[in-house]
XYZ file of C-alpha atoms in Angstrom:
709
model
C 61.345 354.253 -2.874
C 57.921 352.558 -3.206
C 55.159 353.535 -0.813
C 54.486 351.036 1.979
C 51.736 348.546 1.299
C 48.425 349.556 2.862
C 45.873 346.748 3.390
C 42.214 347.362 2.707
C 40.089 348.636 5.576
C 37.249 346.521 6.977
C 33.672 347.378 6.005
C 30.799 347.209 8.484
C 27.264 347.044 7.111
C 24.364 348.769 8.838
C 20.866 348.259 7.462
C 18.122 350.729 8.282
C 14.733 349.292 7.367
C 12.820 352.534 7.497
C 10.117 354.139 5.389
C 9.202 356.684 8.030
C 9.860 359.491 5.598
C 8.774 357.862 2.318
C 5.532 357.945 0.314
C 5.481 354.130 -0.002
C 6.341 351.309 2.406
C 8.576 349.339 0.022
C 12.002 350.722 1.041
C 11.561 349.494 4.607
C 12.026 345.921 3.392
C 15.149 346.772 1.395
C 17.948 346.270 3.934
C 16.613 342.943 5.222
C 16.136 341.737 1.636
C 19.713 342.711 0.782
C 20.972 340.891 3.854
C 19.012 337.788 2.883
C 20.232 338.160 -0.699
C 23.742 337.659 0.696
C 25.313 341.065 0.188
C 27.895 340.342 2.890
C 28.995 337.141 1.140
C 28.977 338.830 -2.272
C 31.246 341.592 -1.035
C 33.600 339.113 0.613
C 33.820 337.183 -2.642
C 35.091 340.383 -4.228
C 37.879 340.763 -1.713
C 36.127 343.159 0.682
C 36.446 342.489 4.410
C 32.738 343.038 4.990
C 30.674 342.128 8.023
C 27.022 342.758 8.757
C 26.948 344.880 11.919
C 23.350 345.838 12.624
C 19.830 345.930 11.218
C 17.738 348.790 12.559
C 14.031 348.357 11.840
C 11.847 351.041 13.433
C 8.121 350.587 13.210
C 6.716 351.692 9.871
C 3.737 354.071 9.934
C 0.500 352.624 8.649
C -1.909 354.641 6.557
C -3.178 357.140 7.172
C 0.136 358.789 8.089
C 0.221 360.330 11.566
C 0.797 364.081 11.780
C 4.127 365.522 10.630
C 5.305 366.265 14.169
C 4.718 362.689 15.287
C 6.559 361.313 12.271
C 9.490 363.681 12.799
C 9.773 362.490 16.392
C 9.900 358.846 15.317
C 12.474 359.655 12.640
C 14.618 361.552 15.126
C 14.866 358.544 17.458
C 15.936 356.348 14.566
C 18.514 358.890 13.351
C 20.103 359.109 16.796
C 20.534 355.316 16.866
C 21.965 355.279 13.340
C 24.372 358.159 14.037
C 25.674 356.375 17.122
C 26.121 353.127 15.161
C 28.168 354.664 12.348
C 30.242 356.759 14.762
C 31.149 353.562 16.616
C 32.179 351.881 13.370
C 34.381 354.830 12.497
C 36.043 354.646 15.916
C 37.170 351.107 14.999
C 38.853 352.454 11.825
C 36.305 350.693 9.618
C 34.183 352.072 6.806
C 30.426 352.166 7.388
C 28.294 350.866 4.511
C 24.770 352.050 5.282
C 21.839 350.500 3.434
C 18.402 352.183 3.573
C 15.460 352.527 3.741
C 14.293 355.899 2.513
C 16.789 358.715 2.095
C 15.858 360.425 5.332
C 18.371 358.095 6.988
C 21.123 360.179 5.386
C 20.544 362.824 8.039
C 21.725 360.282 10.635
C 24.474 358.561 8.626
C 26.421 361.695 7.855
C 25.926 363.470 11.179
C 27.336 360.402 12.932
C 30.320 360.271 10.576
C 30.852 364.040 10.827
C 30.898 363.678 14.613
C 33.583 360.978 14.452
C 35.640 363.040 12.023
C 35.301 366.381 13.839
C 38.585 366.173 15.817
C 40.469 366.064 12.498
C 38.324 368.395 10.425
C 35.245 368.740 8.262
C 33.282 366.114 6.334
C 32.675 366.505 2.596
C 29.702 364.797 0.977
C 28.716 363.733 -2.551
C 24.920 363.310 -2.754
C 23.945 361.275 -5.834
C 20.204 361.617 -6.300
C 17.471 362.489 -8.760
C 16.172 364.946 -6.174
C 17.681 367.754 -4.128
C 16.204 366.657 -0.764
C 16.403 370.254 0.426
C 12.900 370.801 1.792
C 11.861 371.787 5.286
C 8.501 371.047 6.962
C 7.431 374.512 5.846
C 8.338 374.123 2.139
C 7.489 370.492 1.456
C 4.734 369.968 -1.084
C 4.236 366.269 -0.458
C 4.714 366.173 3.304
C 7.248 363.344 2.876
C 10.196 363.609 5.249
C 12.520 361.824 2.829
C 12.680 365.104 0.908
C 14.375 366.880 3.847
C 17.651 365.118 4.812
C 20.139 367.207 2.837
C 18.711 370.475 4.163
C 18.828 369.009 7.679
C 22.503 368.036 7.280
C 23.189 371.673 6.435
C 21.352 372.828 9.585
C 18.083 373.903 7.964
C 14.732 372.433 9.033
C 13.001 370.987 12.040
C 14.995 370.431 15.234
C 14.056 366.752 15.121
C 16.302 366.416 12.036
C 18.858 369.144 12.619
C 19.434 368.615 16.346
C 21.499 365.422 16.275
C 24.843 365.539 18.111
C 27.762 366.597 15.945
C 28.563 369.352 13.486
C 26.400 370.328 10.569
C 28.050 369.954 7.175
C 29.745 372.903 5.522
C 27.692 373.531 2.353
C 30.792 374.531 0.379
C 31.979 370.919 0.682
C 28.646 369.344 -0.275
C 27.782 368.574 -3.888
C 24.705 367.036 -5.537
C 25.155 364.855 -8.634
C 22.471 363.646 -11.047
C 19.539 365.859 -10.039
C 16.676 365.991 -12.549
C 13.506 366.543 -10.475
C 12.953 369.196 -7.813
C 10.549 371.845 -6.523
C 11.279 375.586 -6.760
C 12.211 376.162 -3.126
C 15.031 373.573 -3.132
C 17.536 375.065 -5.594
C 16.942 378.487 -4.074
C 17.995 377.214 -0.644
C 21.002 375.264 -1.903
C 22.225 378.142 -4.043
C 21.928 380.534 -1.083
C 23.923 378.154 1.104
C 26.583 377.543 -1.562
C 25.946 373.886 -2.422
C 27.121 372.931 -5.911
C 24.524 371.014 -7.958
C 25.367 369.006 -11.094
C 22.176 368.129 -12.952
C 21.625 365.382 -15.507
C 21.995 368.073 -18.160
C 25.515 368.755 -16.877
C 26.300 365.028 -16.974
C 24.964 364.648 -20.510
C 27.065 367.616 -21.635
C 30.341 366.701 -19.904
C 30.145 363.017 -18.996
C 29.677 361.411 -15.596
C 33.386 360.834 -15.061
C 34.242 364.519 -15.477
C 31.363 365.626 -13.262
C 32.235 363.187 -10.485
C 35.856 364.304 -10.682
C 34.727 367.880 -10.013
C 32.429 366.666 -7.243
C 35.295 364.856 -5.536
C 37.452 367.967 -5.719
C 34.719 369.971 -3.952
C 34.089 367.304 -1.300
C 37.773 366.622 -0.591
C 39.352 370.067 -0.762
C 40.057 371.192 2.781
C 38.188 368.340 4.482
C 39.364 365.501 6.700
C 37.355 362.957 4.710
C 34.390 362.578 2.422
C 31.419 360.281 1.961
C 29.132 359.265 -0.877
C 25.372 358.762 -0.640
C 23.668 357.010 -3.562
C 19.900 357.196 -3.876
C 18.812 354.560 -6.389
C 16.260 357.073 -7.649
C 19.238 358.627 -9.440
C 19.300 355.667 -11.847
C 17.407 355.380 -15.073
C 14.310 353.503 -13.946
C 14.295 351.518 -17.195
C 17.608 349.979 -16.112
C 16.887 349.824 -12.384
C 13.184 349.862 -11.540
C 13.591 348.572 -7.966
C 13.437 351.993 -6.347
C 10.987 354.369 -4.714
C 10.483 357.170 -7.250
C 10.525 355.974 -10.838
C 11.948 359.009 -12.616
C 13.023 358.420 -16.259
C 16.249 359.470 -17.987
C 18.602 359.000 -15.071
C 22.105 357.628 -14.685
C 23.216 354.439 -16.379
C 23.971 352.180 -13.382
C 26.879 350.507 -15.180
C 28.460 353.861 -15.937
C 28.089 354.873 -12.295
C 29.628 351.579 -11.171
C 32.594 352.147 -13.482
C 33.148 355.674 -12.192
C 32.772 354.686 -8.532
C 35.726 352.324 -8.916
C 37.853 355.445 -8.681
C 36.965 355.751 -4.984
C 39.022 352.679 -4.072
C 42.263 354.608 -3.938
C 40.791 357.377 -1.794
C 42.156 356.852 1.701
C 39.910 359.708 2.837
C 36.670 357.947 1.886
C 34.977 357.597 5.274
C 31.542 356.226 4.474
C 29.233 354.956 1.735
C 25.444 354.854 1.673
C 22.864 353.293 -0.673
C 19.170 353.967 -0.168
C 15.680 353.516 -1.627
C 15.977 349.869 -2.718
C 12.459 348.426 -3.059
C 12.578 344.603 -3.251
C 8.917 344.199 -4.268
C 9.806 345.953 -7.539
C 12.884 343.782 -8.086
C 11.304 340.817 -9.831
C 14.487 339.454 -11.449
C 17.005 340.410 -8.763
C 18.774 342.976 -10.942
C 18.258 345.715 -8.383
C 19.976 343.751 -5.619
C 22.860 342.955 -7.969
C 23.269 346.631 -8.784
C 23.402 347.453 -5.073
C 26.190 344.902 -4.644
C 28.013 346.252 -7.692
C 27.786 349.844 -6.479
C 29.130 348.982 -3.032
C 31.858 346.716 -4.403
C 32.962 349.349 -6.910
C 33.595 351.952 -4.230
C 34.861 349.727 -1.410
C 36.738 346.973 -3.215
C 40.497 346.356 -3.045
C 42.859 348.507 -5.074
C 45.272 347.452 -7.791
C 48.120 347.455 -5.277
C 46.179 345.375 -2.759
C 45.109 342.783 -5.328
C 48.572 342.517 -6.863
C 49.993 342.056 -3.369
C 47.598 339.156 -2.782
C 48.497 337.620 -6.125
C 52.195 338.006 -5.390
C 51.778 336.520 -1.929
C 49.504 333.571 -2.660
C 50.231 332.846 -6.322
C 53.168 331.050 -7.909
C 55.441 333.501 -9.704
C 55.152 332.015 -13.193
C 53.923 335.295 -14.719
C 55.064 338.909 -14.526
C 51.842 340.693 -15.519
C 51.772 344.318 -16.571
C 50.775 346.662 -13.700
C 46.994 346.622 -14.049
C 44.105 344.619 -12.580
C 41.004 344.320 -14.753
C 37.487 343.866 -13.438
C 35.174 344.244 -16.451
C 35.214 343.881 -20.213
C 32.756 344.908 -22.907
C 33.487 344.616 -26.605
C 36.955 345.989 -27.298
C 37.212 347.741 -23.915
C 38.393 346.722 -20.454
C 38.072 348.549 -17.122
C 40.468 348.201 -14.223
C 39.536 348.107 -10.556
C 39.985 351.867 -10.301
C 37.545 352.458 -13.154
C 40.060 353.394 -15.862
C 39.167 352.260 -19.380
C 41.586 350.542 -21.765
C 41.429 349.557 -25.423
C 42.231 345.866 -25.736
C 44.810 345.465 -28.479
C 45.798 341.978 -27.317
C 42.597 339.879 -27.263
C 44.209 337.469 -24.799
C 46.471 336.159 -27.576
C 43.432 335.865 -29.927
C 41.236 334.089 -27.367
C 38.963 337.159 -27.265
C 38.642 337.540 -31.029
C 34.896 338.159 -30.674
C 35.343 340.854 -28.035
C 34.617 340.722 -24.332
C 31.217 339.406 -23.261
C 29.711 339.248 -26.729
C 25.946 339.056 -26.067
C 25.407 336.057 -28.326
C 28.196 334.085 -26.717
C 27.191 335.038 -23.184
C 23.624 334.007 -23.952
C 24.819 330.663 -25.352
C 26.940 330.109 -22.252
C 24.169 331.009 -19.806
C 21.516 329.012 -21.618
C 23.661 325.900 -21.737
C 24.995 326.302 -18.174
C 21.440 326.346 -16.898
C 20.749 323.012 -18.631
C 23.908 320.882 -18.689
C 27.593 321.733 -18.319
C 29.488 318.451 -17.951
C 28.994 314.712 -18.181
C 32.541 313.616 -19.193
C 33.150 311.839 -22.489
C 32.092 308.565 -20.901
C 28.680 309.634 -22.231
C 27.504 311.594 -25.217
C 25.824 314.973 -24.916
C 23.487 316.755 -27.299
C 25.753 319.744 -28.036
C 29.080 318.218 -29.004
C 27.900 316.402 -32.171
C 26.452 319.623 -33.578
C 29.623 321.602 -32.856
C 31.866 318.917 -34.369
C 29.751 318.817 -37.508
C 29.861 322.600 -37.882
C 33.602 322.790 -37.222
C 34.448 319.998 -39.646
C 32.236 321.447 -42.350
C 33.633 324.952 -41.897
C 37.260 323.869 -42.251
C 36.693 320.990 -44.647
C 38.024 318.103 -42.565
C 36.427 314.745 -41.873
C 36.736 314.774 -38.097
C 37.716 316.844 -35.070
C 38.980 315.739 -31.679
C 37.964 318.230 -28.961
C 40.138 319.026 -25.966
C 40.516 322.054 -23.710
C 43.642 324.150 -24.169
C 45.772 324.834 -27.202
C 48.736 322.892 -25.901
C 46.479 319.870 -25.315
C 45.554 320.024 -28.974
C 49.266 320.185 -29.860
C 49.913 317.096 -27.747
C 46.982 315.417 -29.491
C 48.505 316.187 -32.880
C 51.885 314.814 -31.788
C 50.278 311.570 -30.628
C 48.317 311.281 -33.866
C 51.429 311.865 -36.001
C 53.510 309.313 -34.127
C 50.897 306.591 -34.191
C 50.237 307.253 -37.884
C 53.967 306.906 -38.547
C 54.123 303.540 -36.785
C 50.802 301.998 -37.845
C 50.384 303.364 -41.362
C 53.669 304.733 -42.732
C 55.703 301.865 -41.256
C 58.314 303.729 -39.233
C 59.992 301.350 -36.750
C 58.539 301.679 -33.251
C 60.241 304.366 -31.176
C 62.044 306.041 -34.096
C 59.439 308.514 -35.382
C 60.633 312.102 -35.696
C 58.735 315.370 -35.933
C 60.322 318.421 -37.514
C 59.654 321.797 -35.892
C 60.894 325.341 -36.471
C 63.301 327.369 -34.382
C 61.689 330.202 -32.440
C 58.441 328.217 -32.234
C 55.833 328.479 -29.515
C 53.483 325.511 -29.194
C 52.855 325.687 -25.447
C 54.634 324.813 -22.232
C 54.052 321.132 -21.454
C 57.192 319.077 -20.855
C 56.970 317.514 -24.309
C 56.554 320.819 -26.104
C 59.256 322.760 -24.269
C 61.637 319.949 -25.124
C 61.729 321.199 -28.719
C 61.522 324.908 -27.899
C 64.495 327.115 -28.778
C 63.675 329.454 -25.876
C 66.246 328.683 -23.177
C 64.028 329.842 -20.296
C 61.233 327.446 -21.259
C 63.655 324.507 -20.973
C 65.759 325.565 -17.990
C 65.371 323.090 -15.144
C 62.585 320.988 -16.669
C 64.452 318.130 -18.397
C 64.929 315.369 -19.325
C 62.997 315.939 -22.537
C 61.308 313.586 -24.929
C 63.399 312.667 -27.975
C 62.127 312.595 -31.525
C 62.122 316.260 -32.536
C 64.355 318.043 -35.026
C 64.458 321.832 -35.415
C 65.028 323.814 -38.613
C 65.069 327.551 -39.353
C 61.634 329.111 -39.887
C 61.030 330.095 -43.500
C 63.730 327.844 -44.992
C 62.290 325.223 -47.350
C 65.727 323.802 -48.200
C 66.320 323.096 -44.510
C 63.059 321.172 -44.332
C 63.961 319.122 -47.386
C 67.342 318.260 -45.877
C 65.866 317.347 -42.490
C 63.291 314.830 -43.766
C 64.297 311.187 -43.351
C 62.416 307.896 -43.763
C 61.590 308.201 -40.033
C 59.981 311.635 -40.320
C 56.353 311.537 -39.238
C 55.340 315.178 -39.485
C 56.299 318.789 -39.912
C 54.667 320.801 -37.091
C 54.619 324.509 -37.891
C 52.970 327.819 -37.077
C 52.044 329.541 -40.362
C 52.945 332.801 -38.602
C 55.052 332.745 -35.469
C 53.034 334.792 -33.007
C 54.894 334.527 -29.713
C 58.138 334.396 -31.691
C 57.609 338.017 -32.725
C 54.893 338.010 -35.439
C 57.310 336.437 -37.884
C 55.885 336.205 -41.410
C 57.524 333.570 -43.642
C 58.519 334.334 -47.255
C 55.703 334.170 -49.795
C 55.237 330.650 -51.095
C 57.304 329.029 -48.356
C 54.447 327.139 -46.763
C 53.238 325.954 -50.179
C 56.719 324.606 -50.941
C 56.777 322.867 -47.532
C 53.393 321.284 -48.255
C 54.664 319.980 -51.578
C 57.783 318.514 -49.920
C 55.637 316.804 -47.272
C 53.410 315.236 -49.935
C 56.412 314.046 -51.939
C 58.096 312.467 -48.916
C 54.974 311.035 -47.213
C 55.197 313.392 -44.229
C 52.242 314.947 -42.435
C 51.964 318.716 -42.517
C 50.379 319.856 -39.230
C 49.584 323.539 -38.784
C 49.380 325.057 -35.322
C 46.677 327.705 -35.832
C 45.896 328.189 -32.152
C 46.674 331.908 -32.357
C 46.211 332.519 -36.080
C 43.073 330.489 -36.778
C 39.439 331.528 -37.139
C 39.903 334.784 -38.998
C 42.750 336.443 -37.119
C 44.974 336.946 -40.190
C 42.213 337.852 -42.642
C 41.597 334.256 -43.717
C 39.793 331.490 -41.892
C 43.179 329.819 -41.460
C 46.549 331.485 -41.963
C 47.596 328.571 -44.187
C 45.112 329.798 -46.776
C 47.364 332.760 -47.594
C 49.630 330.234 -49.350
C 46.771 328.098 -50.629
C 47.760 325.241 -48.318
C 45.466 322.592 -46.843
C 47.431 320.886 -44.037
C 46.939 317.233 -43.112
C 46.076 318.353 -39.597
C 45.033 321.655 -38.038
C 45.315 322.662 -34.374
C 42.738 325.185 -33.155
C 42.218 326.865 -29.794
C 41.990 330.370 -28.317
C 39.141 331.934 -30.350
C 37.198 328.667 -30.447
C 36.154 329.251 -26.827
C 34.711 332.673 -27.621
C 36.793 334.316 -24.910
C 34.578 332.711 -22.276
C 36.178 329.344 -21.533
C 38.882 326.999 -22.877
C 38.058 325.041 -26.031
C 40.417 323.594 -28.604
C 40.486 320.867 -31.210
C 42.664 318.877 -33.565
C 41.181 318.407 -37.034
C 42.187 315.937 -39.733
C 40.732 313.596 -42.305
C 39.726 310.060 -41.423
C 42.955 308.704 -42.932
C 44.843 310.227 -40.017
C 42.159 310.188 -37.320
C 41.663 306.443 -37.727
C 44.727 305.861 -35.560
C 42.750 306.778 -32.434
C 40.841 303.997 -30.737
C 38.688 304.277 -27.587
C 41.025 304.778 -24.641
C 43.961 306.095 -26.712
C 43.335 309.712 -25.810
C 40.816 311.687 -23.802
C 39.920 314.446 -21.402
C 37.209 314.709 -18.755
C 36.341 318.236 -19.838
C 37.226 317.943 -23.522
C 34.096 318.366 -25.639
C 31.905 319.218 -22.660
C 28.447 320.520 -23.615
C 29.127 323.985 -22.225
C 32.244 324.474 -24.338
C 30.561 322.882 -27.343
C 27.611 325.280 -27.138
C 29.867 328.330 -26.937
C 32.196 327.078 -29.690
C 29.276 326.405 -32.026
C 27.955 329.922 -31.463
C 31.441 331.376 -31.961
C 31.711 329.642 -35.330
C 28.295 330.958 -36.326
C 29.294 334.450 -35.221
C 32.489 334.271 -37.261
C 30.468 333.654 -40.400
C 27.510 335.933 -39.664
C 29.650 338.983 -38.967
C 32.228 338.180 -41.686
C 35.015 338.676 -39.187
C 37.791 337.175 -41.326
C 36.977 339.619 -44.109
C 36.831 342.426 -41.556
C 40.263 341.465 -40.210
C 41.709 341.515 -43.733
C 40.369 345.008 -44.497
C 41.073 346.658 -41.137
C 44.382 344.845 -40.710
C 45.677 346.275 -43.996
C 44.673 349.792 -42.927
C 46.199 349.455 -39.467
C 49.422 347.925 -40.786
C 49.838 350.748 -43.305
C 49.130 353.359 -40.623
C 51.747 351.906 -38.256
C 54.294 351.499 -41.043
C 53.859 355.203 -41.859
C 55.041 356.264 -38.391
C 58.487 357.837 -38.573
C 60.260 357.125 -35.316
C 63.880 356.077 -34.667
C 62.698 353.519 -32.093
C 60.888 351.466 -34.762
C 62.914 348.956 -36.739
C 60.078 347.194 -38.571
C 56.309 346.773 -38.562
C 55.017 343.481 -39.937
C 51.870 341.440 -39.804
C 48.891 339.947 -41.534
C 45.268 340.786 -40.868
C 44.812 341.907 -37.267
C 48.004 340.231 -36.062
C 50.743 342.849 -36.190
C 54.144 343.167 -34.572
C 56.215 346.310 -34.160
C 59.902 345.574 -33.669
C 61.738 348.185 -31.617
C 65.397 349.123 -31.363
C 66.319 347.462 -28.075
C 69.488 349.544 -27.843
C 67.163 352.470 -27.105
C 64.065 350.913 -25.553
C 62.721 347.458 -24.754
C 59.221 346.415 -25.715
C 58.153 345.819 -22.109
C 58.764 349.474 -21.271
C 56.890 350.568 -24.379
C 53.961 348.303 -23.443
C 53.826 349.839 -19.960
C 53.784 353.345 -21.430
C 50.958 352.397 -23.777
C 49.065 350.876 -20.873
C 49.391 354.134 -18.941
C 47.728 355.837 -21.919
C 44.870 353.358 -22.096
C 46.071 350.976 -24.824
C 46.812 347.342 -24.015
C 49.645 345.695 -25.861
C 52.199 343.063 -24.896
C 55.881 342.620 -25.497
C 57.354 339.451 -26.901
C 61.046 338.567 -26.933
C 61.814 341.990 -25.388
C 61.874 343.562 -28.831
C 58.391 343.332 -30.377
C 55.125 345.028 -29.454
C 52.165 342.864 -30.352
C 48.860 344.281 -31.637
C 45.947 341.857 -32.015
C 42.636 343.563 -31.167
C 39.272 341.798 -31.137
C 38.086 341.248 -34.690
C 34.942 343.259 -33.952
C 36.906 346.510 -33.581
C 35.818 349.400 -35.814
C 38.059 351.473 -38.039
C 37.765 354.707 -36.047
C 38.817 353.021 -32.801
C 41.689 351.283 -34.558
C 42.953 354.576 -35.941
C 42.671 356.148 -32.487
C 44.890 353.353 -31.199
C 47.432 354.149 -33.914
C 47.436 357.796 -32.802
C 48.168 356.754 -29.219
C 50.952 354.430 -30.363
C 52.527 357.171 -32.449
C 52.321 359.773 -29.657
C 53.644 357.363 -27.022
C 56.627 356.294 -29.095
C 57.365 359.906 -29.986
C 57.491 360.719 -26.273
C 59.715 357.715 -25.609
C 62.015 358.699 -28.475
C 62.489 362.157 -26.969
C 63.208 360.700 -23.539
C 65.727 358.159 -24.888
C 67.408 360.527 -27.325
C 70.630 360.318 -25.344
C 70.801 356.512 -25.439
C 73.709 354.951 -27.310
C 72.561 354.066 -30.855
């Protein structure tokens, strides 16, 4: 029985604009700057029920600093107010998000939370910092109070810091992560008390994910809840310079963000704190964005919560696999809990260049900052250059840009029909287009009308006439189907959604010859196979065929936005006159800029050649797997299908098992697993994927051994 759905808890933000304990005044401005930056709105946009609760701004000391005792007294007053504020938030069953200020505020944050938690048990704490913060007024070398909060939380130090209401923390449930700079007295104290410290050396040896996993075990074992305090000093100052103490060789902020995603499923997370943000050192706003990312990673909605929202507010036209992704980089994706997956799907070839390729992202950002859309009622300065490059690359006179692949298919259908009537001489209304059974050209009402997939047609008629279907791979059937009214043969050189169906060698060449002999257009739908996917620029090239028209999409948009096109020579394109066909967004300057860069990238990195070489290796490796669940492995380039014995296992189940092991695939027709990684993948990663596939199917074979063969 599934667990009951648990909605996300509200988050209340408390800013503490204090530098009472710091060597510089910059952190005092941090919380107000983050509020003005719109952190509340940013968190809400990420699905977090955040609300700004309070901004505490005690007076900052002016140089020269007053005596230590006077400063401790001022800090103590502030810590009492902060502890009361977070305890009140906890009493409302909300999560406090505390933004500092210097790290001395931690002495108030966690005493207040410990007080609220005391009736149920102890508080555990993960302290992420470059420093140990375990000084007392007697051991401090600098005289800065922000080096004392952790010791104070453990009950060691001046009464002004240790005397707040509530229990001190149990040192056996406190752990420091990321330390790389301390003074001799600090580790001695923490070791004597029993605090576990993971230094940067530990992280470099074992990885941040493994270290944080151990830290969570220490903080959660035997406690009623745990909190996380992040001092931005823990970060590598080259990546995040907007902090108080610029210590080199720290944590990669992106890696920390990825790991913190794992906190979302922790129902016992009772508080989160980020300190030492210095806005005057944040010239480009990166520091503020990292603060948002850190908070959102830990406090954002879980997979279950997001899927519930999608199920509730979205139409049920998809049944996605059980994962919610939040970030992509190259061939990898991360889900909202921080787990990493190898993308072996590429969004049906739309992400052929990998996720967030720097060149494509730069092209997108540069163009978006200048001009994104004018409509085709006007010309723009990017579209002509992209059209010229695309036409030259594929050797066609002209290209007609639209948005999605199915729009390009509809464009091709309109072109073929008008050509038949205006040039070939087919009587008006009688033009026919021949298609193949098991095709997939999209899901518009015209296209599903000639689909052989019953579900695509069910309930959506009546359908447009004028289409005739023949078996895929059967040249004799094409020859028999052609009549004087035939306008075109619309075909996928390889049927992707149909199950990675590869036609017999020479079949497409024979079809091309038949079309030439009978004055019929050959139109190739290369939406999924085009632009290098199969080891050639176009899949038609494997048979030495140059179609009369080519439909492109998916990869043309670089994985960043929709872009597609229909290409043909002027003899066919001449049928279009102004007003015959169009799209407000088709050929927009933003898409044109990205598409042009994608085409350049395809050539510069020789991705078609790469797909041919790696695809042959991967295909051979998969074909070598001996497993009774596998009926056949087929493919071309980096477009490969593995057909399974559906009497034992269906492909959806196999895809879910692979997903659980960090490899993304997708089933098609219940029987075929599809593998189509980004073309930038390297050989070692591809072979690792093969190992996971082999191990997963071996496990499934053992578990289904009793199934009826």
